[in-house]
PDB file of C-alpha atoms in Angstrom:
ATOM      1  CA  UNK A 560     -16.697  15.840   0.443  1.00 54.00           C
ATOM      2  CA  UNK A 561     -15.946  12.335  -1.052  1.00 62.00           C
ATOM      3  CA  UNK A 562     -16.934   9.247   0.561  1.00 69.00           C
ATOM      4  CA  UNK A 563     -13.964   7.140   1.674  1.00 68.00           C
ATOM      5  CA  UNK A 564     -14.248   3.273   0.483  1.00 70.00           C
ATOM      6  CA  UNK A 565     -14.048   0.986   3.628  1.00 75.00           C
ATOM      7  CA  UNK A 566     -13.157  -2.544   3.317  1.00 73.00           C
ATOM      8  CA  UNK A 567     -13.653  -5.097   5.989  1.00 78.00           C
ATOM      9  CA  UNK A 568     -10.525  -7.370   6.935  1.00 76.00           C
ATOM     10  CA  UNK A 569     -11.080 -10.902   7.818  1.00 81.00           C
ATOM     11  CA  UNK A 570      -8.303 -13.387   9.366  1.00 84.00           C
ATOM     12  CA  UNK A 571      -7.315 -14.507   6.032  1.00 83.00           C
ATOM     13  CA  UNK A 572      -6.344 -11.160   5.019  1.00 80.00           C
ATOM     14  CA  UNK A 573      -4.377 -10.016   7.879  1.00 82.00           C
ATOM     15  CA  UNK A 574      -1.216 -11.870   7.309  1.00 85.00           C
ATOM     16  CA  UNK A 575      -0.756  -9.720   4.057  1.00 80.00           C
ATOM     17  CA  UNK A 576      -0.636  -6.569   6.351  1.00 81.00           C
ATOM     18  CA  UNK A 577       2.176  -8.142   8.676  1.00 85.00           C
ATOM     19  CA  UNK A 578       5.012  -6.303   7.075  1.00 86.00           C
ATOM     20  CA  UNK A 579       5.256  -2.636   7.456  1.00 86.00           C
ATOM     21  CA  UNK A 580       6.072  -1.886   3.917  1.00 85.00           C
ATOM     22  CA  UNK A 581       2.916  -3.639   2.930  1.00 87.00           C
ATOM     23  CA  UNK A 582       0.816  -1.444   5.113  1.00 87.00           C
ATOM     24  CA  UNK A 583       2.765   1.720   3.597  1.00 88.00           C
ATOM     25  CA  UNK A 584       1.909   0.594   0.283  1.00 88.00           C
ATOM     26  CA  UNK A 585      -1.576   0.219   1.112  1.00 88.00           C
ATOM     27  CA  UNK A 586      -1.832   3.582   2.396  1.00 90.00           C
ATOM     28  CA  UNK A 587      -0.049   4.773  -0.463  1.00 91.00           C
ATOM     29  CA  UNK A 588      -2.487   3.525  -2.998  1.00 90.00           C
ATOM     30  CA  UNK A 589      -5.534   4.399  -0.912  1.00 90.00           C
ATOM     31  CA  UNK A 590      -4.328   8.132  -1.094  1.00 91.00           C
ATOM     32  CA  UNK A 591      -2.989   8.242  -4.718  1.00 92.00           C
ATOM     33  CA  UNK A 592      -4.777   5.303  -6.573  1.00 92.00           C
ATOM     34  CA  UNK A 593      -3.289   2.578  -8.705  1.00 93.00           C
ATOM     35  CA  UNK A 594       0.629   2.577  -9.615  1.00 92.00           C
ATOM     36  CA  UNK A 595       3.153   0.609 -11.097  1.00 91.00           C
ATOM     37  CA  UNK A 596       5.809  -0.874  -8.769  1.00 86.00           C
ATOM     38  CA  UNK A 597       8.387   1.831 -10.016  1.00 87.00           C
ATOM     39  CA  UNK A 598       6.131   4.847  -9.081  1.00 90.00           C
ATOM     40  CA  UNK A 599       5.178   3.206  -5.766  1.00 87.00           C
ATOM     41  CA  UNK A 600       9.085   3.005  -5.048  1.00 86.00           C
ATOM     42  CA  UNK A 601       9.814   6.595  -5.993  1.00 88.00           C
ATOM     43  CA  UNK A 602       6.732   8.059  -3.611  1.00 87.00           C
ATOM     44  CA  UNK A 603       7.980   6.035  -0.607  1.00 81.00           C
ATOM     45  CA  UNK A 604      11.737   5.956  -1.407  1.00 81.00           C
ATOM     46  CA  UNK A 605      12.315   2.210  -1.066  1.00 75.00           C
ATOM     47  CA  UNK A 606      14.556   0.161  -3.353  1.00 72.00           C
ATOM     48  CA  UNK A 607      14.285  -3.176  -4.898  1.00 67.00           C
ATOM     49  CA  UNK A 608      15.794  -6.032  -2.777  1.00 64.00           C
ATOM     50  CA  UNK A 609      17.967  -8.097  -4.728  1.00 59.00           C
ATOM     51  CA  UNK A 610      16.625 -11.479  -5.604  1.00 54.00           C
TER      52      UNK A 610
END
């Protein structure tokens, strides 16, 4: 069985996970590995927000 890499979050890192989409992205990257923004959007079904 493969080992799961664990990272420790400090107080400075927590604001980065304040938004649910960021948590979803982190989970996706953990499961599937690196991805471009386009691939990540296709996997989770989100769309780009207009700027």
